[in-house]
Amino acid sequence: MSQQSNTAATGKPVSEFDAIIVGAGVGGLYALHRLRGLGLNVGVFDAAGDVGGTWYWNRYPGCRCDVESMEYSYSFSNELQQEWKWPERYGTQPEILRYVNHVADRFDLRRDIRFNTRVLSGSFDAANDLWTLETDTQGTISAPFCIMATGNLSTPRVPDFAGLESFQGKWYHTGLWPHEGVDFTGLRVGIVGTGSSGVQSIPIIAKQAKHLHVFQRTANFSLPARNAPLDGGVEQRHKAEYPERRKAAFDTPFGISGYPPPKNSALEVSAEERDAAYEAKWAEGGSISFLYAYNDLLVNKEANDTASEFVRNKIRATVRDQKVAELLAPKNHPIGTKRLILDTDYYETYNRDNVTLVDARSAPIEAITADGIRTTEAEYEFDAIVFATGFDAMTGALLDIDLRGSNGTRLKDKWADGPRSNLGLMMADFPNMFMITGPQSPSVKAQMILACEQHTDWIVDCLTHMKSHGMTRIQTDKAAEDGWVHHNNEIAEGTLYPLANSWYMGANIPGKPKIFMPYVGGFDRYKRTCDEIAAKGYEGFTLSTTELAAAAGD
Ligand code: N01
């Protein structure tokens, strides 16, 4: 990192860069690679001890990606995608982290990254078109441009249970898992939460623990992943087709190749035909494949009911105790409106003698005690508690930084009623600050690595355009932002997504505004919109110089 040092008006030393990137996960790393290519002096800062973002923190047992490994990777370097060998159909966390480390080494990225450094605050100096950020270990840093690659699921959340500090055993959050791992052998374990993290870790913890109690507040839909060692032939074919497949992936609603769009409504076919189709998808494994069985599963409740009931029946057929099966069978949201989970032996795990499902909806958790967990009905004693309780998703990481844009606008105030952005890329009153996979972009509804590449490529083109036109500032117009927020909401309202109390809706955090946050109009459509806006000279954005902006009163 070849930073230049200077001294601010405050007398404190300032490290100056051409661009600052916050976050060294898959988004931040690619942004660093591309911005370096522009000849910029870039500083990357991350609170973690190394690269990897979500794959650095989430080390819980069973952690694995739910996108197939041949697709869940960078597309920007054909050499990279040809040389890397994925051992399994779905990558494990250690394997994906190894891959991200390989990318960091292969492209010599580490030298511009400062780890163990949290960005605490940032403010924009409109007179000089300069962002100045305060960090906890690297002092003050500044740059004309800031790229926030802070992740969508990077703010782990332990609910505010009374008495947590009194617990005499050990407790863990899946998103902050100890690097040395945890051995639950012979322990009495309680796990709270049955989202993707809970569902992936429960079967493995159950095999180790003396007894595992699962506290479930909301049952979730999960499908068998059908994970297996990657077939050599499949891998070879995929690699031979990579260039076309990646091109095709950018033109799909979710950034993943290989899923032909469905043509029929679930309601157009007979019940027998439908069940045969769902059965084939169930056997194949994979959430996109299942939800792509018909073209209306996420927009028509009656169509969705057929798929939801199919999976409920699978749960009933798998779990021997029918009372437990009924509790596990989700009834309060349509399938797919919360992240559809992929598992290995999740429902089967409830047939074990050492696993007990606790209904934390009818008897909510009241407190953590010195010995375990107390619900409104009973007390449970544990040696260890695992919180698989999720994240302050999409907005949490950015709101944790005290960001102030032009005229002192605080992000916390701007987003008080929910996130507002243009394309999930920029926010009005926050000039020269870009977000990678920000709220109101496809983000978590697309293959995240491709989504990060698409955003970064757009930003790099934008910076190139600015340089060639002698511009130093870009900001989104308020009207364009309002239009995008409206468009985002309108698209979500046309789907079944708002029917679920999901983290997509901010519903998992008490007091968080209930707004559907990811863009669900399709990654392909979104990318076309971004490209069109760029082609029209960044329509909806104002490009200027410091002097021009001052003359316009900005
Ligand atoms: O978190 P979640 P997650 N009392 O928010 C429960 C991605 N991911 O870490 O639904 C009792 O989904 C909560 O209950 P409820 C993926 O996108 C991907 O599992 O709010 N329970 C819920 O059951 C995923 O969607 C992968 O009623 C409480 C659970 O905790 C996202 O990350 C793997 C509670 C939280 O589930 C988040 O998944 C892992 C309380 N007070 C994660 N508070 C893969 O790629 C919360 N809960 C496979």
Short mmCIF file of N, CA and C in Angstrom, two decimals, residues 487-542:
data_model
loop_
_atom_site.label_atom_id
_atom_site.label_comp_id
_atom_site.label_asym_id
_atom_site.label_seq_id
_atom_site.Cartn_x
_atom_site.Cartn_y
_atom_site.Cartn_z
N HIS A 487 -39.59 1.90 -8.06
CA HIS A 487 -39.54 0.77 -9.00
C HIS A 487 -39.24 -0.54 -8.23
N ASN A 488 -38.28 -0.44 -7.34
CA ASN A 488 -37.89 -1.60 -6.53
C ASN A 488 -39.08 -2.13 -5.72
N ASN A 489 -39.77 -1.19 -5.06
CA ASN A 489 -40.91 -1.58 -4.22
C ASN A 489 -42.05 -2.15 -5.07
N GLU A 490 -42.27 -1.51 -6.23
CA GLU A 490 -43.36 -1.94 -7.08
C GLU A 490 -43.13 -3.38 -7.57
N ILE A 491 -41.89 -3.66 -7.93
CA ILE A 491 -41.59 -5.03 -8.41
C ILE A 491 -41.79 -6.03 -7.27
N ALA A 492 -41.30 -5.70 -6.09
CA ALA A 492 -41.45 -6.62 -4.96
C ALA A 492 -42.93 -6.84 -4.65
N GLU A 493 -43.73 -5.77 -4.74
CA GLU A 493 -45.17 -5.88 -4.44
C GLU A 493 -45.88 -6.82 -5.41
N GLY A 494 -45.33 -6.98 -6.59
CA GLY A 494 -45.93 -7.87 -7.59
C GLY A 494 -45.55 -9.33 -7.37
N THR A 495 -44.81 -9.61 -6.31
CA THR A 495 -44.39 -10.98 -6.03
C THR A 495 -44.96 -11.43 -4.68
N LEU A 496 -44.66 -12.66 -4.32
CA LEU A 496 -45.11 -13.16 -3.01
C LEU A 496 -44.13 -12.83 -1.89
N TYR A 497 -42.96 -12.29 -2.25
CA TYR A 497 -41.91 -12.06 -1.23
C TYR A 497 -42.39 -11.31 0.01
N PRO A 498 -43.18 -10.23 -0.17
CA PRO A 498 -43.57 -9.48 1.04
C PRO A 498 -44.46 -10.28 2.01
N LEU A 499 -44.90 -11.48 1.60
CA LEU A 499 -45.75 -12.28 2.51
C LEU A 499 -44.95 -12.93 3.64
N ALA A 500 -43.63 -12.92 3.53
CA ALA A 500 -42.82 -13.58 4.56
C ALA A 500 -42.17 -12.54 5.48
N ASN A 501 -42.07 -12.90 6.73
CA ASN A 501 -41.31 -12.07 7.68
C ASN A 501 -39.84 -12.45 7.57
N SER A 502 -39.20 -11.98 6.53
CA SER A 502 -37.83 -12.43 6.25
C SER A 502 -36.84 -11.32 6.53
N TRP A 503 -35.55 -11.70 6.51
CA TRP A 503 -34.54 -10.66 6.62
C TRP A 503 -34.48 -9.83 5.35
N TYR A 504 -34.99 -10.36 4.21
CA TYR A 504 -35.10 -9.53 3.00
C TYR A 504 -35.96 -8.30 3.30
N MET A 505 -36.92 -8.49 4.20
CA MET A 505 -37.88 -7.43 4.56
C MET A 505 -37.43 -6.65 5.80
N GLY A 506 -36.30 -7.03 6.36
CA GLY A 506 -35.85 -6.38 7.60
C GLY A 506 -36.65 -6.84 8.81
N ALA A 507 -37.46 -7.91 8.61
CA ALA A 507 -38.41 -8.29 9.65
C ALA A 507 -37.77 -8.99 10.84
N ASN A 508 -36.49 -9.40 10.70
CA ASN A 508 -35.85 -10.15 11.80
C ASN A 508 -35.24 -9.22 12.85
N ILE A 509 -35.22 -7.92 12.59
CA ILE A 509 -34.61 -7.00 13.54
C ILE A 509 -35.71 -6.11 14.12
N PRO A 510 -35.92 -6.19 15.44
CA PRO A 510 -36.97 -5.37 16.03
C PRO A 510 -36.75 -3.89 15.71
N GLY A 511 -37.79 -3.23 15.24
CA GLY A 511 -37.72 -1.79 14.96
C GLY A 511 -37.19 -1.45 13.58
N LYS A 512 -36.68 -2.44 12.84
CA LYS A 512 -36.15 -2.13 11.50
C LYS A 512 -37.33 -1.90 10.54
N PRO A 513 -37.25 -0.87 9.67
CA PRO A 513 -38.37 -0.63 8.75
C PRO A 513 -38.61 -1.84 7.86
N LYS A 514 -39.87 -2.15 7.62
CA LYS A 514 -40.21 -3.31 6.79
C LYS A 514 -40.31 -2.89 5.33
N ILE A 515 -39.19 -3.03 4.64
CA ILE A 515 -39.10 -2.69 3.22
C ILE A 515 -38.38 -3.85 2.55
N PHE A 516 -38.90 -4.29 1.41
CA PHE A 516 -38.20 -5.38 0.73
C PHE A 516 -36.92 -4.82 0.12
N MET A 517 -35.76 -5.36 0.50
CA MET A 517 -34.50 -4.68 0.18
C MET A 517 -33.78 -5.12 -1.10
N PRO A 518 -33.74 -6.41 -1.43
CA PRO A 518 -33.05 -6.73 -2.69
C PRO A 518 -33.92 -6.41 -3.91
N TYR A 519 -33.28 -6.18 -5.05
CA TYR A 519 -34.02 -5.96 -6.30
C TYR A 519 -34.40 -7.32 -6.88
N VAL A 520 -35.70 -7.54 -7.10
CA VAL A 520 -36.10 -8.86 -7.61
C VAL A 520 -36.68 -8.80 -9.03
N GLY A 521 -36.29 -7.76 -9.76
CA GLY A 521 -36.71 -7.68 -11.17
C GLY A 521 -35.83 -8.53 -12.08
N GLY A 522 -34.81 -9.16 -11.52
CA GLY A 522 -33.92 -10.01 -12.33
C GLY A 522 -32.57 -9.34 -12.54
N PHE A 523 -31.53 -10.13 -12.37
CA PHE A 523 -30.16 -9.64 -12.56
C PHE A 523 -29.94 -9.18 -14.01
N ASP A 524 -30.50 -9.94 -14.97
CA ASP A 524 -30.35 -9.61 -16.39
C ASP A 524 -30.95 -8.24 -16.70
N ARG A 525 -32.18 -8.04 -16.22
CA ARG A 525 -32.88 -6.78 -16.47
C ARG A 525 -32.15 -5.62 -15.78
N TYR A 526 -31.68 -5.91 -14.57
CA TYR A 526 -30.97 -4.91 -13.79
C TYR A 526 -29.69 -4.48 -14.52
N LYS A 527 -28.95 -5.48 -15.01
CA LYS A 527 -27.68 -5.17 -15.69
C LYS A 527 -27.95 -4.33 -16.95
N ARG A 528 -29.01 -4.69 -17.67
CA ARG A 528 -29.35 -3.91 -18.87
C ARG A 528 -29.64 -2.47 -18.49
N THR A 529 -30.38 -2.28 -17.38
CA THR A 529 -30.70 -0.92 -16.94
C THR A 529 -29.42 -0.15 -16.61
N CYS A 530 -28.53 -0.78 -15.87
CA CYS A 530 -27.26 -0.12 -15.52
C CYS A 530 -26.50 0.27 -16.78
N ASP A 531 -26.45 -0.65 -17.75
CA ASP A 531 -25.70 -0.39 -18.99
C ASP A 531 -26.34 0.75 -19.78
N GLU A 532 -27.69 0.76 -19.81
CA GLU A 532 -28.38 1.82 -20.56
C GLU A 532 -28.12 3.18 -19.94
N ILE A 533 -28.15 3.21 -18.61
CA ILE A 533 -27.91 4.48 -17.90
C ILE A 533 -26.50 5.00 -18.21
N ALA A 534 -25.54 4.10 -18.22
CA ALA A 534 -24.16 4.49 -18.54
C ALA A 534 -24.08 4.99 -19.99
N ALA A 535 -24.75 4.23 -20.89
CA ALA A 535 -24.69 4.59 -22.31
C ALA A 535 -25.31 5.96 -22.55
N LYS A 536 -26.26 6.35 -21.71
CA LYS A 536 -26.89 7.68 -21.87
C LYS A 536 -26.12 8.76 -21.10
N GLY A 537 -24.84 8.50 -20.86
CA GLY A 537 -24.02 9.51 -20.16
C GLY A 537 -24.36 9.59 -18.69
N TYR A 538 -24.72 8.46 -18.09
CA TYR A 538 -25.03 8.37 -16.65
C TYR A 538 -26.29 9.19 -16.32
N GLU A 539 -27.33 8.82 -17.04
CA GLU A 539 -28.63 9.45 -16.83
C GLU A 539 -29.06 9.25 -15.36
N GLY A 540 -29.53 10.33 -14.76
CA GLY A 540 -29.96 10.24 -13.35
C GLY A 540 -28.82 10.50 -12.38
N PHE A 541 -27.63 10.74 -12.93
CA PHE A 541 -26.48 11.10 -12.10
C PHE A 541 -25.96 12.45 -12.60
N THR A 542 -25.38 13.22 -11.72
CA THR A 542 -24.75 14.48 -12.14
C THR A 542 -23.25 14.34 -12.00
#
